[in-house]
Amino acid sequence: MPLLDMMARIFAPLASLIDDLHTSDEERDATRMALVAAQNQALALTLDLEREKLAARASLIAAEIGGQSWMQRNWRPITMLSFLVLVILDSFGLLVFRLSDEAWLLLQIGLGGYVVGRSAEKMLPAIRVGGHKGHAGQGGQGAHHE
């Protein structure tokens, strides 16, 4: 999650600045505690944002899977199979032109979206049922079904 990495990079220099302050140990400790509290709050908000994005993706996948049209339900697998054919042809030098860097980037984005979509598809029933059942009262076993 690049957003989480960005948040960590923002707070790291601030922590080192606190160490360089010419104040008492108590003031530095109080400032560190305030920074940690702010960092925790920012990370919690970032995680909430990431959770909302995943839920939006899951609802999109669910809408596609539940769609009336055959094409609406199957365009992602067809696209990934097309990418697979292009990669195989490119690997054996059977394409007239090699796949460009942009094509490989598109493949990475598509594969990432497909994997996230499939993961979201599997998680969607748990999100719909009520989310976080399985933390307590299950003897340490999650509600994971395969």
PDB file of C-alpha atoms in Angstrom:
ATOM      1  CA  MET A   1       0.000   0.000   0.000  1.00  0.00           C
ATOM      2  CA  PRO A   2       1.855   3.057  -1.218  1.00  0.00           C
ATOM      3  CA  LEU A   3      -0.292   5.371   0.904  1.00  0.00           C
ATOM      4  CA  LEU A   4       0.842   3.631   4.101  1.00  0.00           C
ATOM      5  CA  ASP A   5       4.467   3.885   2.984  1.00  0.00           C
ATOM      6  CA  MET A   6       3.999   7.584   2.320  1.00  0.00           C
ATOM      7  CA  MET A   7       2.565   8.096   5.796  1.00  0.00           C
ATOM      8  CA  ALA A   8       5.555   6.340   7.368  1.00  0.00           C
ATOM      9  CA  ARG A   9       7.974   8.489   5.334  1.00  0.00           C
ATOM     10  CA  ILE A  10       6.248  11.648   6.540  1.00  0.00           C
ATOM     11  CA  PHE A  11       6.624  10.836  10.224  1.00  0.00           C
ATOM     12  CA  ALA A  12      10.195   9.448  10.213  1.00  0.00           C
ATOM     13  CA  PRO A  13      11.910  12.851   9.706  1.00  0.00           C
ATOM     14  CA  LEU A  14       9.689  14.409  12.349  1.00  0.00           C
ATOM     15  CA  ALA A  15      10.827  11.832  14.884  1.00  0.00           C
ATOM     16  CA  SER A  16      14.481  12.612  14.175  1.00  0.00           C
ATOM     17  CA  LEU A  17      13.774  16.340  14.535  1.00  0.00           C
ATOM     18  CA  ILE A  18      12.424  15.729  18.015  1.00  0.00           C
ATOM     19  CA  ASP A  19      15.684  14.036  18.990  1.00  0.00           C
ATOM     20  CA  ASP A  20      17.600  17.161  17.895  1.00  0.00           C
ATOM     21  CA  LEU A  21      15.518  19.564  19.993  1.00  0.00           C
ATOM     22  CA  HIS A  22      17.446  21.450  22.658  1.00  0.00           C
ATOM     23  CA  THR A  23      14.891  21.026  25.399  1.00  0.00           C
ATOM     24  CA  SER A  24      14.525  18.917  28.497  1.00  0.00           C
ATOM     25  CA  ASP A  25      14.046  15.167  28.332  1.00  0.00           C
ATOM     26  CA  GLU A  26      10.485  15.563  29.601  1.00  0.00           C
ATOM     27  CA  GLU A  27       9.585  17.997  26.824  1.00  0.00           C
ATOM     28  CA  ARG A  28      11.125  15.724  24.180  1.00  0.00           C
ATOM     29  CA  ASP A  29       9.226  12.740  25.586  1.00  0.00           C
ATOM     30  CA  ALA A  30       5.964  14.700  25.582  1.00  0.00           C
ATOM     31  CA  THR A  31       6.604  15.782  21.987  1.00  0.00           C
ATOM     32  CA  ARG A  32       7.417  12.190  20.980  1.00  0.00           C
ATOM     33  CA  MET A  33       4.186  10.984  22.575  1.00  0.00           C
ATOM     34  CA  ALA A  34       2.190  13.653  20.725  1.00  0.00           C
ATOM     35  CA  LEU A  35       3.883  12.655  17.457  1.00  0.00           C
ATOM     36  CA  VAL A  36       3.150   8.964  18.039  1.00  0.00           C
ATOM     37  CA  ALA A  37      -0.490   9.791  18.773  1.00  0.00           C
ATOM     38  CA  ALA A  38      -0.738  11.856  15.575  1.00  0.00           C
ATOM     39  CA  GLN A  39       0.974   9.096  13.591  1.00  0.00           C
ATOM     40  CA  ASN A  40      -1.397   6.461  14.966  1.00  0.00           C
ATOM     41  CA  GLN A  41      -4.404   8.606  14.113  1.00  0.00           C
ATOM     42  CA  ALA A  42      -3.095   9.233  10.583  1.00  0.00           C
ATOM     43  CA  LEU A  43      -2.413   5.525  10.072  1.00  0.00           C
ATOM     44  CA  ALA A  44      -5.891   4.623  11.323  1.00  0.00           C
ATOM     45  CA  LEU A  45      -7.449   7.073   8.863  1.00  0.00           C
ATOM     46  CA  THR A  46      -5.242   5.684   6.086  1.00  0.00           C
ATOM     47  CA  LEU A  47      -6.307   2.130   6.884  1.00  0.00           C
ATOM     48  CA  ASP A  48      -9.956   3.218   6.868  1.00  0.00           C
ATOM     49  CA  LEU A  49      -9.436   4.763   3.442  1.00  0.00           C
ATOM     50  CA  GLU A  50      -7.789   1.582   2.144  1.00  0.00           C
ATOM     51  CA  ARG A  51     -10.649  -0.491   3.594  1.00  0.00           C
ATOM     52  CA  GLU A  52     -13.209   1.721   1.849  1.00  0.00           C
ATOM     53  CA  LYS A  53     -11.335   1.382  -1.451  1.00  0.00           C
ATOM     54  CA  LEU A  54     -11.293  -2.407  -1.106  1.00  0.00           C
ATOM     55  CA  ALA A  55     -15.010  -2.462  -0.286  1.00  0.00           C
ATOM     56  CA  ALA A  56     -15.731  -0.327  -3.361  1.00  0.00           C
ATOM     57  CA  ARG A  57     -13.715  -2.704  -5.530  1.00  0.00           C
ATOM     58  CA  ALA A  58     -15.514  -5.674  -3.993  1.00  0.00           C
ATOM     59  CA  SER A  59     -18.916  -4.160  -4.754  1.00  0.00           C
ATOM     60  CA  LEU A  60     -17.835  -3.490  -8.337  1.00  0.00           C
ATOM     61  CA  ILE A  61     -16.708  -7.097  -8.766  1.00  0.00           C
ATOM     62  CA  ALA A  62     -19.951  -8.331  -7.194  1.00  0.00           C
ATOM     63  CA  ALA A  63     -21.964  -6.184  -9.608  1.00  0.00           C
ATOM     64  CA  GLU A  64     -20.008  -7.574 -12.557  1.00  0.00           C
ATOM     65  CA  ILE A  65     -20.374 -11.172 -11.394  1.00  0.00           C
ATOM     66  CA  GLY A  66     -24.075 -10.737 -10.757  1.00  0.00           C
ATOM     67  CA  GLY A  67     -24.623  -8.989 -14.076  1.00  0.00           C
ATOM     68  CA  GLN A  68     -27.155 -10.182 -16.608  1.00  0.00           C
ATOM     69  CA  SER A  69     -24.781 -10.141 -19.560  1.00  0.00           C
ATOM     70  CA  TRP A  70     -22.316 -12.965 -20.242  1.00  0.00           C
ATOM     71  CA  MET A  71     -19.747 -10.377 -21.340  1.00  0.00           C
ATOM     72  CA  GLN A  72     -20.207  -8.348 -18.161  1.00  0.00           C
ATOM     73  CA  ARG A  73     -19.468 -11.427 -16.048  1.00  0.00           C
ATOM     74  CA  ASN A  74     -16.509 -12.674 -18.078  1.00  0.00           C
ATOM     75  CA  TRP A  75     -14.592  -9.704 -19.472  1.00  0.00           C
ATOM     76  CA  ARG A  76     -11.869  -9.855 -16.785  1.00  0.00           C
ATOM     77  CA  PRO A  77     -10.969 -13.520 -17.353  1.00  0.00           C
ATOM     78  CA  ILE A  78     -11.042 -12.987 -21.122  1.00  0.00           C
ATOM     79  CA  THR A  79      -8.746  -9.980 -20.801  1.00  0.00           C
ATOM     80  CA  MET A  80      -6.279 -11.872 -18.621  1.00  0.00           C
ATOM     81  CA  LEU A  81      -6.254 -14.830 -21.024  1.00  0.00           C
ATOM     82  CA  SER A  82      -5.537 -12.397 -23.858  1.00  0.00           C
ATOM     83  CA  PHE A  83      -2.640 -10.961 -21.853  1.00  0.00           C
ATOM     84  CA  LEU A  84      -1.367 -14.479 -21.224  1.00  0.00           C
ATOM     85  CA  VAL A  85      -1.381 -15.241 -24.952  1.00  0.00           C
ATOM     86  CA  LEU A  86       0.509 -12.007 -25.682  1.00  0.00           C
ATOM     87  CA  VAL A  87       3.113 -12.775 -23.005  1.00  0.00           C
ATOM     88  CA  ILE A  88       3.659 -16.293 -24.328  1.00  0.00           C
ATOM     89  CA  LEU A  89       3.951 -15.081 -27.919  1.00  0.00           C
ATOM     90  CA  ASP A  90       6.348 -12.321 -26.831  1.00  0.00           C
ATOM     91  CA  SER A  91       8.441 -14.748 -24.777  1.00  0.00           C
ATOM     92  CA  PHE A  92       8.956 -17.005 -27.790  1.00  0.00           C
ATOM     93  CA  GLY A  93       9.628 -14.075 -30.123  1.00  0.00           C
ATOM     94  CA  LEU A  94       6.513 -14.779 -32.177  1.00  0.00           C
ATOM     95  CA  LEU A  95       5.207 -11.215 -32.180  1.00  0.00           C
ATOM     96  CA  VAL A  96       6.233  -8.898 -35.002  1.00  0.00           C
ATOM     97  CA  PHE A  97       7.020  -6.227 -32.408  1.00  0.00           C
ATOM     98  CA  ARG A  98       8.118  -6.863 -28.835  1.00  0.00           C
ATOM     99  CA  LEU A  99       5.705  -5.797 -26.117  1.00  0.00           C
ATOM    100  CA  SER A 100       6.520  -2.238 -25.096  1.00  0.00           C
ATOM    101  CA  ASP A 101       7.163  -1.110 -21.542  1.00  0.00           C
ATOM    102  CA  GLU A 102       3.685   0.404 -21.518  1.00  0.00           C
ATOM    103  CA  ALA A 103       2.174  -2.966 -22.426  1.00  0.00           C
ATOM    104  CA  TRP A 104       4.027  -4.616 -19.547  1.00  0.00           C
ATOM    105  CA  LEU A 105       2.815  -1.861 -17.201  1.00  0.00           C
ATOM    106  CA  LEU A 106      -0.734  -2.427 -18.421  1.00  0.00           C
ATOM    107  CA  LEU A 107      -0.286  -6.148 -17.809  1.00  0.00           C
ATOM    108  CA  GLN A 108       0.931  -5.495 -14.250  1.00  0.00           C
ATOM    109  CA  ILE A 109      -2.010  -3.203 -13.547  1.00  0.00           C
ATOM    110  CA  GLY A 110      -4.458  -5.666 -15.075  1.00  0.00           C
ATOM    111  CA  LEU A 111      -3.033  -8.624 -13.211  1.00  0.00           C
ATOM    112  CA  GLY A 112      -3.005  -6.650  -9.968  1.00  0.00           C
ATOM    113  CA  GLY A 113      -6.607  -5.601 -10.518  1.00  0.00           C
ATOM    114  CA  TYR A 114      -7.617  -9.133 -11.385  1.00  0.00           C
ATOM    115  CA  VAL A 115      -5.943 -10.591  -8.287  1.00  0.00           C
ATOM    116  CA  VAL A 116      -7.411  -7.879  -6.052  1.00  0.00           C
ATOM    117  CA  GLY A 117     -10.780  -8.398  -7.713  1.00  0.00           C
ATOM    118  CA  ARG A 118     -10.717 -12.142  -7.153  1.00  0.00           C
ATOM    119  CA  SER A 119      -9.618 -11.628  -3.538  1.00  0.00           C
ATOM    120  CA  ALA A 120     -12.368  -9.087  -3.033  1.00  0.00           C
ATOM    121  CA  GLU A 121     -14.849 -11.500  -4.596  1.00  0.00           C
ATOM    122  CA  LYS A 122     -13.917 -14.135  -2.021  1.00  0.00           C
ATOM    123  CA  MET A 123     -14.043 -11.612   0.840  1.00  0.00           C
ATOM    124  CA  LEU A 124     -17.333 -10.033  -0.210  1.00  0.00           C
ATOM    125  CA  PRO A 125     -19.599 -12.601   1.500  1.00  0.00           C
ATOM    126  CA  ALA A 126     -17.807 -11.990   4.816  1.00  0.00           C
ATOM    127  CA  ILE A 127     -18.152  -8.231   4.395  1.00  0.00           C
ATOM    128  CA  ARG A 128     -21.866  -8.554   3.630  1.00  0.00           C
ATOM    129  CA  VAL A 129     -22.560 -10.922   6.541  1.00  0.00           C
ATOM    130  CA  GLY A 130     -21.285  -8.461   9.080  1.00  0.00           C
ATOM    131  CA  GLY A 131     -17.636  -8.029   8.629  1.00  0.00           C
ATOM    132  CA  HIS A 132     -15.607  -8.983  11.627  1.00  0.00           C
ATOM    133  CA  LYS A 133     -17.295 -12.097  12.949  1.00  0.00           C
ATOM    134  CA  GLY A 134     -14.718 -14.663  13.846  1.00  0.00           C
ATOM    135  CA  HIS A 135     -12.482 -12.635  16.148  1.00  0.00           C
ATOM    136  CA  ALA A 136     -13.951 -13.822  19.420  1.00  0.00           C
ATOM    137  CA  GLY A 137     -15.941 -16.895  20.207  1.00  0.00           C
ATOM    138  CA  GLN A 138     -14.391 -19.115  17.559  1.00  0.00           C
ATOM    139  CA  GLY A 139     -11.580 -20.601  19.614  1.00  0.00           C
ATOM    140  CA  GLY A 140      -8.888 -18.783  17.655  1.00  0.00           C
ATOM    141  CA  GLN A 141     -10.158 -20.095  14.349  1.00  0.00           C
ATOM    142  CA  GLY A 142     -11.168 -17.576  11.749  1.00  0.00           C
ATOM    143  CA  ALA A 143     -14.156 -17.801   9.492  1.00  0.00           C
ATOM    144  CA  HIS A 144     -12.018 -18.799   6.511  1.00  0.00           C
ATOM    145  CA  HIS A 145     -13.729 -21.106   4.059  1.00  0.00           C
ATOM    146  CA  GLU A 146     -12.148 -22.562   0.930  1.00  0.00           C
TER     147      GLU A 146
END
